XYZ file of C-alpha atoms in Angstrom:
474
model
C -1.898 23.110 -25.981
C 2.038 22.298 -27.507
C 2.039 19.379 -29.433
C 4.829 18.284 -27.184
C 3.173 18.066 -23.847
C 0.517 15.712 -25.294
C 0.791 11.925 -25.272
C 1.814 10.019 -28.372
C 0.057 8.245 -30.117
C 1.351 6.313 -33.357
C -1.491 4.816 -35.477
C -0.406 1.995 -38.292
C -2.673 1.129 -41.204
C -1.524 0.308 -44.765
C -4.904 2.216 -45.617
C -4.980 5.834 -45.721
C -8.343 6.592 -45.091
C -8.484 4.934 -41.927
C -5.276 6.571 -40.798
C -6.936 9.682 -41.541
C -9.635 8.841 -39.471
C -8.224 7.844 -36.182
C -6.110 11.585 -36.979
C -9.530 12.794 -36.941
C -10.781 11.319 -33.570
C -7.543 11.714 -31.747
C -5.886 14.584 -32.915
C -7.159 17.427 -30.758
C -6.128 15.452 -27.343
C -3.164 14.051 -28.689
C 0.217 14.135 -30.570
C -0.420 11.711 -33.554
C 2.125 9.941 -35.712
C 1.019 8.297 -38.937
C 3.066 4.699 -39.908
C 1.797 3.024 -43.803
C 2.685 -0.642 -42.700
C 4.403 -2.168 -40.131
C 7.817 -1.587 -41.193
C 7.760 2.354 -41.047
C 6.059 1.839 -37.292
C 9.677 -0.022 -36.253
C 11.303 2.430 -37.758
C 9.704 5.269 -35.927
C 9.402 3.185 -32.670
C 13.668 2.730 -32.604
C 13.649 6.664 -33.376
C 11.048 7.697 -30.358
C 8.671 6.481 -27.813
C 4.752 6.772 -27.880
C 2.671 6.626 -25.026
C -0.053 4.312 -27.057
C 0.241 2.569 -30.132
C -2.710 1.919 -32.393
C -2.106 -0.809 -35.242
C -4.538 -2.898 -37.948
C -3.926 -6.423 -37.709
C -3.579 -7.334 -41.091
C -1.234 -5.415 -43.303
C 1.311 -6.875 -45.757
C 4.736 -7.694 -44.514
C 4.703 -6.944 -41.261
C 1.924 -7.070 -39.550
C 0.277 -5.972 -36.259
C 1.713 -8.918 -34.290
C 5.119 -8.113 -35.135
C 4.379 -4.805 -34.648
C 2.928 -5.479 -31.063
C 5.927 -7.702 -30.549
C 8.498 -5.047 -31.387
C 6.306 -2.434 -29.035
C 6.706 -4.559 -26.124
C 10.502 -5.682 -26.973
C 11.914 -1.680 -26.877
C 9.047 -0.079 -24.866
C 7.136 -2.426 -22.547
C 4.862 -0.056 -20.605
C 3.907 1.241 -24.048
C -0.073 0.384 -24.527
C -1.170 -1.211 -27.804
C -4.540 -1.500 -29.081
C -5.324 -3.733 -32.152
C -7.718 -3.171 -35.036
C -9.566 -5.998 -36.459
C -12.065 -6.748 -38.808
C -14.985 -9.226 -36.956
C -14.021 -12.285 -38.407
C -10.658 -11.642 -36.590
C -11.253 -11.187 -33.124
C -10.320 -14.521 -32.574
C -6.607 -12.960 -33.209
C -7.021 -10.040 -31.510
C -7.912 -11.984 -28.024
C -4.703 -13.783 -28.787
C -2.732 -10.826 -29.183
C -4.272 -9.381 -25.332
C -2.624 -13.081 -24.249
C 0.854 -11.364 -25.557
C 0.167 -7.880 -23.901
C -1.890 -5.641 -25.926
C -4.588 -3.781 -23.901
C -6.988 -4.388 -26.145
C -8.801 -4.122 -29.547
C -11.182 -2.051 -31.603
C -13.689 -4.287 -34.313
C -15.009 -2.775 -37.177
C -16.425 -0.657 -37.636
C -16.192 1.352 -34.681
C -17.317 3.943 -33.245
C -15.472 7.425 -32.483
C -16.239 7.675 -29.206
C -15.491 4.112 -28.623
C -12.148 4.984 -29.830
C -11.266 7.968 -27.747
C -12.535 6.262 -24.659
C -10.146 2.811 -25.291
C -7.081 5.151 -25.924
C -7.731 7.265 -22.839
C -7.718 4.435 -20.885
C -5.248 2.621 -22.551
C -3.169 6.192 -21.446
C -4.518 6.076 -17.948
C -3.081 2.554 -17.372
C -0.040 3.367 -18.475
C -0.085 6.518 -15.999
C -0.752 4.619 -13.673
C 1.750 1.688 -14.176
C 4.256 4.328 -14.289
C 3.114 5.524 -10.944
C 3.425 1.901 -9.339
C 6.898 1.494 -10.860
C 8.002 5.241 -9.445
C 6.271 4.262 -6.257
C 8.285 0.722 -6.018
C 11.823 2.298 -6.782
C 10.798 4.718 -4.338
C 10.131 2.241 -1.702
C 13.531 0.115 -2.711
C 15.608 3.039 -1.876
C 13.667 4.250 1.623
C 15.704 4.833 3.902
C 15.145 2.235 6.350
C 16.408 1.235 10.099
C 16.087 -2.047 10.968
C 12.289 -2.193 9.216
C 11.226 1.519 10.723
C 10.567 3.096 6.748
C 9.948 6.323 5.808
C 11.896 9.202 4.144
C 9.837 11.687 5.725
C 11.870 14.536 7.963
C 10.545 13.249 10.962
C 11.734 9.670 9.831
C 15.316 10.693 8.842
C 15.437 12.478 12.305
C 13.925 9.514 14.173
C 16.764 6.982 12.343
C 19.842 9.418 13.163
C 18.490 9.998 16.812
C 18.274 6.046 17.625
C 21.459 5.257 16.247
C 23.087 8.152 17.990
C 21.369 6.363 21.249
C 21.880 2.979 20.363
C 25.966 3.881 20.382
C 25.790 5.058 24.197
C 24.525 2.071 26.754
C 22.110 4.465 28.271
C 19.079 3.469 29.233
C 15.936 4.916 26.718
C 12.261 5.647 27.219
C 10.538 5.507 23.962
C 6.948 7.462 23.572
C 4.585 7.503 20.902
C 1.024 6.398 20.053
C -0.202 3.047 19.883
C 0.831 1.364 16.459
C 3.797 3.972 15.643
C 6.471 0.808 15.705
C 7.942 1.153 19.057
C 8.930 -2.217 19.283
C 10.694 -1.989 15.815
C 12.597 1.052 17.320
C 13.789 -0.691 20.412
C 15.060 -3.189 18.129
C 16.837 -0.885 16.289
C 18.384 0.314 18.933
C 19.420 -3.209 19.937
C 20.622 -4.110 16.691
C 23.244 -1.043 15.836
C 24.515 -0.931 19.434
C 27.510 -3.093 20.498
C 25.432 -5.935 22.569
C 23.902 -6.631 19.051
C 25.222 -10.445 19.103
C 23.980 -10.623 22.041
C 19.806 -11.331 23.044
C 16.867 -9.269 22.513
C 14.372 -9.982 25.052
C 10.751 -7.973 24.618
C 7.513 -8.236 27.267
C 4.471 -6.582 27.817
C 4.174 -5.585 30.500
C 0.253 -4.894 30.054
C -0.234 -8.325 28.972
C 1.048 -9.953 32.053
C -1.340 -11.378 35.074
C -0.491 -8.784 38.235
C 0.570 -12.012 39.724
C 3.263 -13.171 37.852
C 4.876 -10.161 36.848
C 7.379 -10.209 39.422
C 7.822 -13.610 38.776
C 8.225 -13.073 35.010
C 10.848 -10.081 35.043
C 13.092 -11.306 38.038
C 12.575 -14.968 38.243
C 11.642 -17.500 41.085
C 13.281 -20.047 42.799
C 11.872 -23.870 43.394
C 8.721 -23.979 45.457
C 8.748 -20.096 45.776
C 4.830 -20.427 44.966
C 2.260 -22.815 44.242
C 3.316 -24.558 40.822
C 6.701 -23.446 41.439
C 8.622 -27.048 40.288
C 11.535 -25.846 39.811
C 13.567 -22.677 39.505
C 13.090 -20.415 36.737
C 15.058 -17.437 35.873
C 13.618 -14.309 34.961
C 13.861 -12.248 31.634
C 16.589 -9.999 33.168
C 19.012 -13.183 33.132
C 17.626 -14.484 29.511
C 18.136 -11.222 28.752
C 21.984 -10.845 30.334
C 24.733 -9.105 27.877
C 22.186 -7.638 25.463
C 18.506 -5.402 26.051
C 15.279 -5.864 27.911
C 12.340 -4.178 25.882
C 9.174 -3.445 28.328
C 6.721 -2.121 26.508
C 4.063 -0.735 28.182
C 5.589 -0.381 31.153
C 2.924 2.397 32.499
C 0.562 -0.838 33.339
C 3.390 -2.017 35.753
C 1.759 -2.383 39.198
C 2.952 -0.015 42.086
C 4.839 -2.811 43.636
C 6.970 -4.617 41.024
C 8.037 -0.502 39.985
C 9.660 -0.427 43.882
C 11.735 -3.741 42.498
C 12.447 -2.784 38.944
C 14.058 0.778 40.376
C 15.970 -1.120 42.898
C 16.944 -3.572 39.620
C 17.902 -1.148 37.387
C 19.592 0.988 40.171
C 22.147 -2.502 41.996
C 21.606 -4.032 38.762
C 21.159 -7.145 39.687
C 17.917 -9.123 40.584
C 16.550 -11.325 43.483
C 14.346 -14.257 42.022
C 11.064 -14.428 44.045
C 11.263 -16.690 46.821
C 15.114 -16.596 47.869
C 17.056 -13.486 48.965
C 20.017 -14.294 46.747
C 21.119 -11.550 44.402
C 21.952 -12.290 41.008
C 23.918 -9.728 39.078
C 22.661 -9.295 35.309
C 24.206 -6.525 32.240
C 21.198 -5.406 30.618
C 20.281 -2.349 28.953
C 16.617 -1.642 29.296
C 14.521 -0.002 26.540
C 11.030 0.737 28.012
C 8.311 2.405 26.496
C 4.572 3.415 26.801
C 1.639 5.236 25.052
C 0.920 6.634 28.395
C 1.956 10.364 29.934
C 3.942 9.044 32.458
C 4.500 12.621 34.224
C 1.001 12.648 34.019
C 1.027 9.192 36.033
C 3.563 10.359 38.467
C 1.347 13.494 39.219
C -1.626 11.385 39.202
C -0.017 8.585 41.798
C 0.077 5.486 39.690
C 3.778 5.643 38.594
C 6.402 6.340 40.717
C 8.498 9.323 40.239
C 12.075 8.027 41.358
C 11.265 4.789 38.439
C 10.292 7.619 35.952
C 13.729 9.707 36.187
C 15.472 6.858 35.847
C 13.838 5.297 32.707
C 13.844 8.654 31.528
C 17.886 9.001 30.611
C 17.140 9.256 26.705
C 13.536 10.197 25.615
C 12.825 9.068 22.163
C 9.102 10.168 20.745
C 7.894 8.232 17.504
C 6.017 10.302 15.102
C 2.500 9.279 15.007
C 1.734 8.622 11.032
C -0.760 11.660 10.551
C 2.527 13.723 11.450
C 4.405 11.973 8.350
C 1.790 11.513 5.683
C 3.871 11.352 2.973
C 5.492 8.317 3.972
C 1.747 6.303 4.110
C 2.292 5.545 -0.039
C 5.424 4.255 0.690
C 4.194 2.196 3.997
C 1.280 0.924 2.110
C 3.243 -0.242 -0.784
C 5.601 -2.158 1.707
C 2.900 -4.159 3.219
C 0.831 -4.755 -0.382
C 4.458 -6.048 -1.500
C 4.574 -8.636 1.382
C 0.512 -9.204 1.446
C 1.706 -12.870 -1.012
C -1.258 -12.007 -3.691
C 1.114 -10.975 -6.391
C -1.948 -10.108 -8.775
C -2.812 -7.456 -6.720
C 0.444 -4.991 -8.088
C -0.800 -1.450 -6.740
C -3.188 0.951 -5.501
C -5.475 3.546 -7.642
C -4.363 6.837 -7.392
C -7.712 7.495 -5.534
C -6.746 5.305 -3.237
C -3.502 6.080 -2.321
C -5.315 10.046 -1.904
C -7.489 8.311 0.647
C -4.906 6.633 2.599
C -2.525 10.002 2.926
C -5.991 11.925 3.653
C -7.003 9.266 6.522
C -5.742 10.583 9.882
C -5.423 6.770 11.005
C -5.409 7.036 14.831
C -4.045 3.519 15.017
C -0.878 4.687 12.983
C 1.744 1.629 11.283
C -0.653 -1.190 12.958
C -3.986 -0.005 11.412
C -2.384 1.059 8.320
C -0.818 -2.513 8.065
C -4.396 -3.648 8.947
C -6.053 -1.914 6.265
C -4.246 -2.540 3.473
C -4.745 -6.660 4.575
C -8.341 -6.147 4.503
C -7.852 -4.485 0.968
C -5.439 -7.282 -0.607
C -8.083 -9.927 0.404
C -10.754 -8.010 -1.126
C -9.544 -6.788 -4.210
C -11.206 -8.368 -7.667
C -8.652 -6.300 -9.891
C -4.910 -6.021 -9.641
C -5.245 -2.507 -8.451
C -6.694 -1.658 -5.117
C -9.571 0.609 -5.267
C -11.223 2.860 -2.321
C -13.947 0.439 -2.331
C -11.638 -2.088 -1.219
C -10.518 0.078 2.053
C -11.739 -0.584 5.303
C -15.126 2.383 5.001
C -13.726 4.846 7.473
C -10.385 5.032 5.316
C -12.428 5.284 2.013
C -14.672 8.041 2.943
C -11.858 10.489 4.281
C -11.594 14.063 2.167
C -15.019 12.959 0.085
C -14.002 9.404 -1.207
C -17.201 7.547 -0.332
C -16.775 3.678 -0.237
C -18.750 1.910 -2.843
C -19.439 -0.916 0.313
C -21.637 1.628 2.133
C -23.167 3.763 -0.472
C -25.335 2.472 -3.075
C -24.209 5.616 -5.385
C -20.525 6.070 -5.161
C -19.806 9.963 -6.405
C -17.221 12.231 -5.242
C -18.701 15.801 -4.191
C -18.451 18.839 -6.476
C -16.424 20.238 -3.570
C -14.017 17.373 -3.102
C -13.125 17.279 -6.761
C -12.447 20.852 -6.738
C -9.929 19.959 -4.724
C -8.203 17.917 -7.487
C -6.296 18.690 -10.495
C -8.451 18.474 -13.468
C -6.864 14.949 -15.041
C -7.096 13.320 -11.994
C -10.463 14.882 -11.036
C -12.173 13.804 -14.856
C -10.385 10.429 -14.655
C -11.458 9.649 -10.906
C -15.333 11.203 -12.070
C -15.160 8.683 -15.091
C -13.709 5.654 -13.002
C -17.068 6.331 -10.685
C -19.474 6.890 -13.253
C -18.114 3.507 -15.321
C -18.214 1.487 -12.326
C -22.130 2.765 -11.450
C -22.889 2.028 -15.016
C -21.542 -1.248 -15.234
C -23.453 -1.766 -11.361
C -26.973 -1.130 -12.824
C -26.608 -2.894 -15.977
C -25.408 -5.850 -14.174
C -28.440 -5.359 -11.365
C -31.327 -4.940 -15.081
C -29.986 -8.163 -16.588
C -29.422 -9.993 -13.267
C -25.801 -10.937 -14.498
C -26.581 -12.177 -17.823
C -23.747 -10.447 -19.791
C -24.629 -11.106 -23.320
C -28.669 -9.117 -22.903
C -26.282 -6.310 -21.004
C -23.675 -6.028 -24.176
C -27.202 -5.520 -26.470
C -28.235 -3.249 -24.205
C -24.570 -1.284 -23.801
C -24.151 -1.468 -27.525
C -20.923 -2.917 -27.514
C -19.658 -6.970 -28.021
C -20.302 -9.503 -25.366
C -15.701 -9.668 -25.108
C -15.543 -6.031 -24.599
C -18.148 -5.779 -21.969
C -16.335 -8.952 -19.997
C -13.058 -6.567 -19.997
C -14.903 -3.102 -19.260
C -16.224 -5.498 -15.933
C -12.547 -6.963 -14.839
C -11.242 -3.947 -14.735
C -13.625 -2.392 -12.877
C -14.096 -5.451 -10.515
C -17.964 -5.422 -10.867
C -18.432 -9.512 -11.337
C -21.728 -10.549 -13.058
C -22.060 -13.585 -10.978
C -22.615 -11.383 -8.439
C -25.931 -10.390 -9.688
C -27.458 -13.494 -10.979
C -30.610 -14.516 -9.755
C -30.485 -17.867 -7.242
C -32.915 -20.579 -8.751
């Protein structure tokens, strides 16, 4: 492999041997850069960038604070890893307080070290990935809060406001969840009775009883409870649009009325036989097949040509996978836990692989039920609702006491993100059964893991395994 498509690393040490050695470890996976103190490092790091910088704390003149310091002033997202002598870790868990990912104690081991700098290159990847992923979702298109960029978005967008411009009136279609209300909104909002009210009912949710009463109004004593005259959502609704949604639950009766509305517009509240004339665009829509429910008796046939001026269908979200990153970013960004920052790439493969038969909604749903699970600040398949997690071989860590991808799924992969998603598993199992052996105690796990008490406690944050979990009630 060319030196130039590997990651950079830059490794500072005033000792030779040592640089030498981390050369040694690294060199075959990555592109290594060799700095004698801590003044040649800033001089190579305002020449080039490095994906990873690897620095000894103590060195004369300047040391591996200022060196740290000058990393994160020019190159933020670059990952640095301190090396310290044991007496010094005190300074080296300061230094993680200013940003660097973490530290190696000598003496080390080489393994140790080419596992901390892979991951120290993985988190980078990744917080590259969120950053592309939120200027991606800053410059969505967007229409009135229906996102996507997906073809069948940028179609949907130019077909509602070519619609909205024309005071026809529009039957919107689509699944349940696919944002129909959003899109009858839109259509409100960039047509020219956009000062004027939006007024949106369900028509499913209403009692058969009052749905006459509801749309059209009723006059004083009209019914039992009738007190006084009320008038109906076509006059709150007068000089701007009437959304019913759902309007396939609409009984057979109130359809004769709503025809003869939409047809004289005007409107006779119940109880008095004196019209009232309303201007109101109607925007209905429905999940149903409402050709299906003419042929089928339950909708009537001279209400259906006359909803039906415009048809507008809404993509259902399996049809526009690409835009479920973006989507999923947009609701983590408004979820108000601002320590949860992203999703794993695993993740976000499990949320564009889910077919999600509830569309927007469930989406919206799931990514709630993530946010309030979440123990790290990335989001995890184990954090998705189990029927997300498990789609194209992700199994959910909540159902399955041994969490492993298939041979066949990761064939499906890349090999980066196939090794890295293998490793994420196996660390996370690891870190599971140690936990379970030493019933949370984490300083009889870090004997038994070889490694110090401080590095264990960061190997189980950031894989959201909590030891408290797994302590024994007295």
């Amino acid at each position: 492999m060319s030196t130039q498509t590997q990651p950079g690393v830059l490794v500072v040490d005033d000792k030779e041997n040592m640089r030498k050695l981390f050369s040694r470890i690294l060199g075959d996976a990555y592109s290594v850069t060799e700095a004698a103190d801590g003044e040649q490092a800033m001089s190579l790091l305002a020449s080039r960038d490095f994906d990873v910088v690897v620095t000894d704390i103590q060195m004369p003149g300047a040391d591996g604070f200022a060196v740290l310091r000058e990393v994160k002033r020019r190159a933020p997202d670059t990952e640095v890893i301190l090396v310290t002598a044991f007496a010094s870790i005190p300074k080296a868990v300061e230094a993680i307080k200013e940003g660097a990912y973490d530290y190696l104690s000598k003496p080390f081991d080489p393994d140790e070290v080419a596992l901390v700098v892979a991951r120290a290159l993985e988190k980078r990847r990744q917080g590259r990935e969120a950053a592309g992923l939120k200027a991606r979702l800053a410059s969505a298109p967007e229409l009135h809060g229906l996102l996507g960029g997906s073809a069948a978005m940028h179609a949907l967008h130019g077909l509602l406001s070519q619609v909205a411009a024309r005071d026809l009136t529009v039957l919107l279609t689509g699944e349940t969840g696919t944002g129909k209300e959003l899109a009858a909104r839109a259509v409100h909002k960039e047509s020219p009775r956009a000062a004027k009210p939006f007024v949106a009912v369900n028509c499913g949710a209403l009692p058969a009883e009052l749905v006459e009463s509801e749309l059209f109004g009723h006059a004083k004593g009209a019914f039992t409870g009738a007190t006084v005259a009320k008038p109906g959502l076509f006059e709150e609704a007068h000089g701007g649009t009437l959304f019913l949604d759902e309007i396939g639950d609409l009984p057979l009766p109130v359809q004769v009325k709503l025809n003869r509305a939409l047809q004289e517009k005007e409107v006779r509240r119940v109880g008095t036989t004196v019209p009232v004339k309303v201007d109101v665009r109607v925007v209905a829509a429905t999940h149903r097949d409402l050709s299906a429910e003419v042929a089928a008796g339950r909708f009537r046939e001279d209400l259906y040509y006359r909803l039906n001026v415009v048809t507008v269908r809404l993509p259902a979200l399996r049809e526009r996978r690409e835009d479920v990153p973006l989507l999923a970013m947009h609701f983590l960004s408004g979820s108000g836990r601002s320590e949860v920052e992203s999703f794993t790439a695993e993740a976000l493969r499990a949320l564009a692989s889910y077919d999600w038969p509830g569309n927007v909604r469930q989406l919206e749903n799931a990514v709630a039920r993530a946010v309030a699970v979440a123990r790290g600040t990335r989001i995890t398949p184990e954090d998705l609702p189990p029927e997300v997690a498990t789609s194209r071989g992700v199994t959910s860590g909540a159902t399955a006491p041994g969490v492993r991808a298939t041979a066949e799924s990761l064939a499906k992969l890349p090999y980066r993100e196939a090794v890295d998603g293998a490793r994420d598993t196996v660390s996370r199992e690891y870190l599971t059964a140690l936990m379970q052996e030493f019933s949370g105690n984490v300083t009889h796990a870090a004997e038994r893991a070889g490694m110090e008490r401080e590095s264990l406690h960061r190997l189980l944050k950031r894989y959201g395994v909590r030891s408290e979990d797994f302590k024994r009630s007295e």
